[in-house]
Amino acid sequence: MITGITIENFKGIREPIRIGIKPITLLFGPNSAGKSTIIQAIHYAREVIERHNLNADQTIAGGKFVDMGGFRNFVHGRDMDRSIRLRFEIDLSEDELPTYITHGGRLSASEYEFPELSVAVHSATVAASVGWSESREALYVSDYSVDINGLPLAKIDCSSDMRNVHLTEINYRHPILPQSQTLEEIAQQADEEAKATSSRAPFRFSWWAIENQQDALPVWGRALPLVTPDLNEHFDESIGIEGYIDTLVAILSQLIVGPGELLRDHLQSFRYLGPIRETPPRGYLPPKSPDASRWASGLAAWDSLANGTEVFVQKVSDWLAGPERLNTHYRVELRKHKKLDLADPLVRSLLSGRAFDEADRTRLDLQKVPTETQVVLVSEDNQLDLLPSDVGIGISQILPVVVASTGDRDRLVLIEQPELHVHPRIQAELGDLFIETSVDGPHEYLIETHSEHLILRILRRIRETSKGKPHNGVAVTGEHVAVYYVNVENEETRLRRIDIDKKGEFVQPWPDDFFEIDFYERFA
């Protein structure tokens, strides 16, 4: 899971700001302060890591709701001399690092005392910078770096003319690379042997050249194409240095490429709900091909229901209608229909009332008649089946939030204004939805909101937990929640964390009297 994001030189953000990702992360602040900028940076990261799309306008997950206008538009100050830098911290305790076969064909190195990496690697940080190459008149990833278990491991650099790519800053003393003879000693011996016996320049273990790579971003799914040295003339075969080098390339590839590939997978799976969700039109049918950008408009939520299992639909319905849940007085049901052709002889017979006359008996293969599924909202007041367009706008805004929150797959869920068009009680109940599907569920939430009712419900549940009475048995503490206040200072987006203590109280005061309007209106 993604546990932290650092953003630099993106839109209103100049100096690096870090957002620690908790099960529930809330972004508050005035309008146009930069809350959506943080969400858009994650969209851009997916474009870079997954598609190498450095000049993104519309994004694969945002569709028409996220149009960033290209690099020149979103680099800070529109200054093409700046580089955008994005840094992601990821928890790998439940992930297995991919392995890659090098030209030497080695995948492990027990004989060289390397550990089992998938067990030894608990966390990683993956960072990349995107800048403008003046000489090539093109955008490129200028550097890509990886930290393992909190310590720097290595960096890939690409020259500004995009002609040379090198693996640099390799930390051979990293604890993940234990060995009986350090590589510094091997490198020193190689250098001494080369100086004494050969006119060739000695191989430098401080950096490795990389072939067949357009810039610093690795090509996922393969080992790093490192240029490895031929050390046969410098070492006795008994040393086994060539085997060590082949193994080292495999291990470095796993540690450098692997975390980036896992980050790509996490970014591929995030869901984004935009600030305004669309109501499905009358006659709505879900598309036959999946489209990630439909989540931005909320329509993918209705697609998921139409194609979902009975268990999933019931789960959504329970959250939407349950008296201890959102209690909207509407439940969700699926209606399935066979679409019959009026020209079919049996249908004509049924309509004429002669369907069972022997003379007119015909066969209709119902298995071949297409089935259509319709999502309906059933009013619990009068038990009427209603289409989404027949109910208030608030239901169409809240239902996609419920659907996105009730999936079983681990994912980061980005939501803008989940409280839109719903009254204060439902805004508060959303706090329970987010708590129960993250603290004891599969999701992480990054939510841009203005709702005081939402955060008050979360604080209440933290207080109840501290008193030994967790709501519905879900023990939520201040450690599960991160609250950030985003504002603009000196024409730059700034971030301030507001901590929560174990009693459900804010540790730091809110800036700008953000939640004090009620007090002023009552007592001014």
Short mmCIF file of N, CA, C and O in Angstrom, two decimals, residues 30 44 80 126 135 163 176 192 286 357 381 398 420 509 522-524:
data_model
loop_
_atom_site.label_atom_id
_atom_site.label_comp_id
_atom_site.label_asym_id
_atom_site.label_seq_id
_atom_site.Cartn_x
_atom_site.Cartn_y
_atom_site.Cartn_z
N PRO A 30 -9.39 26.23 2.14
CA PRO A 30 -10.23 27.10 1.31
C PRO A 30 -10.20 26.67 -0.15
O PRO A 30 -9.35 25.89 -0.58
N TYR A 44 -1.03 12.18 -12.33
CA TYR A 44 0.14 12.36 -13.20
C TYR A 44 1.16 11.27 -12.95
O TYR A 44 1.78 10.75 -13.89
N MET A 80 9.91 25.97 -17.60
CA MET A 80 10.39 24.73 -18.19
C MET A 80 11.80 24.36 -17.72
O MET A 80 12.30 23.28 -18.05
N VAL A 126 10.07 5.06 -3.93
CA VAL A 126 10.37 5.20 -5.36
C VAL A 126 10.16 6.66 -5.74
O VAL A 126 9.09 7.23 -5.48
N SER A 135 18.25 20.29 -25.49
CA SER A 135 18.94 19.85 -26.70
C SER A 135 18.07 18.92 -27.55
O SER A 135 18.14 18.94 -28.77
N ARG A 163 21.40 10.90 -24.02
CA ARG A 163 22.26 9.94 -24.71
C ARG A 163 22.83 8.88 -23.76
O ARG A 163 23.19 7.79 -24.21
N ILE A 176 20.61 -4.87 3.01
CA ILE A 176 19.94 -5.87 2.17
C ILE A 176 20.93 -6.64 1.31
O ILE A 176 20.60 -7.66 0.73
N GLU A 192 43.22 -2.17 -8.81
CA GLU A 192 44.66 -2.39 -8.67
C GLU A 192 45.17 -3.37 -9.73
O GLU A 192 46.23 -3.15 -10.34
N PRO A 286 -25.00 -0.50 -19.17
CA PRO A 286 -23.55 -0.44 -18.92
C PRO A 286 -22.78 -0.77 -20.18
O PRO A 286 -23.22 -1.60 -20.99
N ASP A 357 -52.91 -22.72 -28.88
CA ASP A 357 -53.55 -23.47 -29.97
C ASP A 357 -52.52 -24.36 -30.63
O ASP A 357 -51.42 -23.92 -30.94
N ASP A 381 -40.48 3.85 1.41
CA ASP A 381 -41.72 4.48 1.87
C ASP A 381 -42.93 3.90 1.16
O ASP A 381 -43.94 3.60 1.78
N ILE A 398 -24.23 10.25 -3.76
CA ILE A 398 -23.72 9.42 -2.67
C ILE A 398 -23.54 7.97 -3.07
O ILE A 398 -22.66 7.26 -2.55
N LEU A 420 -21.21 16.06 -1.22
CA LEU A 420 -21.95 16.94 -2.13
C LEU A 420 -23.44 16.57 -2.18
O LEU A 420 -23.81 15.42 -2.42
N PRO A 509 -4.34 23.91 16.80
CA PRO A 509 -5.52 24.70 16.42
C PRO A 509 -5.65 24.79 14.91
O PRO A 509 -4.66 24.74 14.18
N ARG A 522 -23.20 32.75 15.97
CA ARG A 522 -24.06 32.70 17.16
C ARG A 522 -23.78 33.85 18.13
O ARG A 522 -24.69 34.39 18.75
N PHE A 523 -22.51 34.21 18.27
CA PHE A 523 -22.15 35.10 19.37
C PHE A 523 -21.56 36.45 18.92
O PHE A 523 -21.20 37.26 19.76
N ALA A 524 -21.44 36.68 17.64
CA ALA A 524 -20.88 37.96 17.18
C ALA A 524 -21.85 39.09 17.49
O ALA A 524 -23.07 38.91 17.48
#
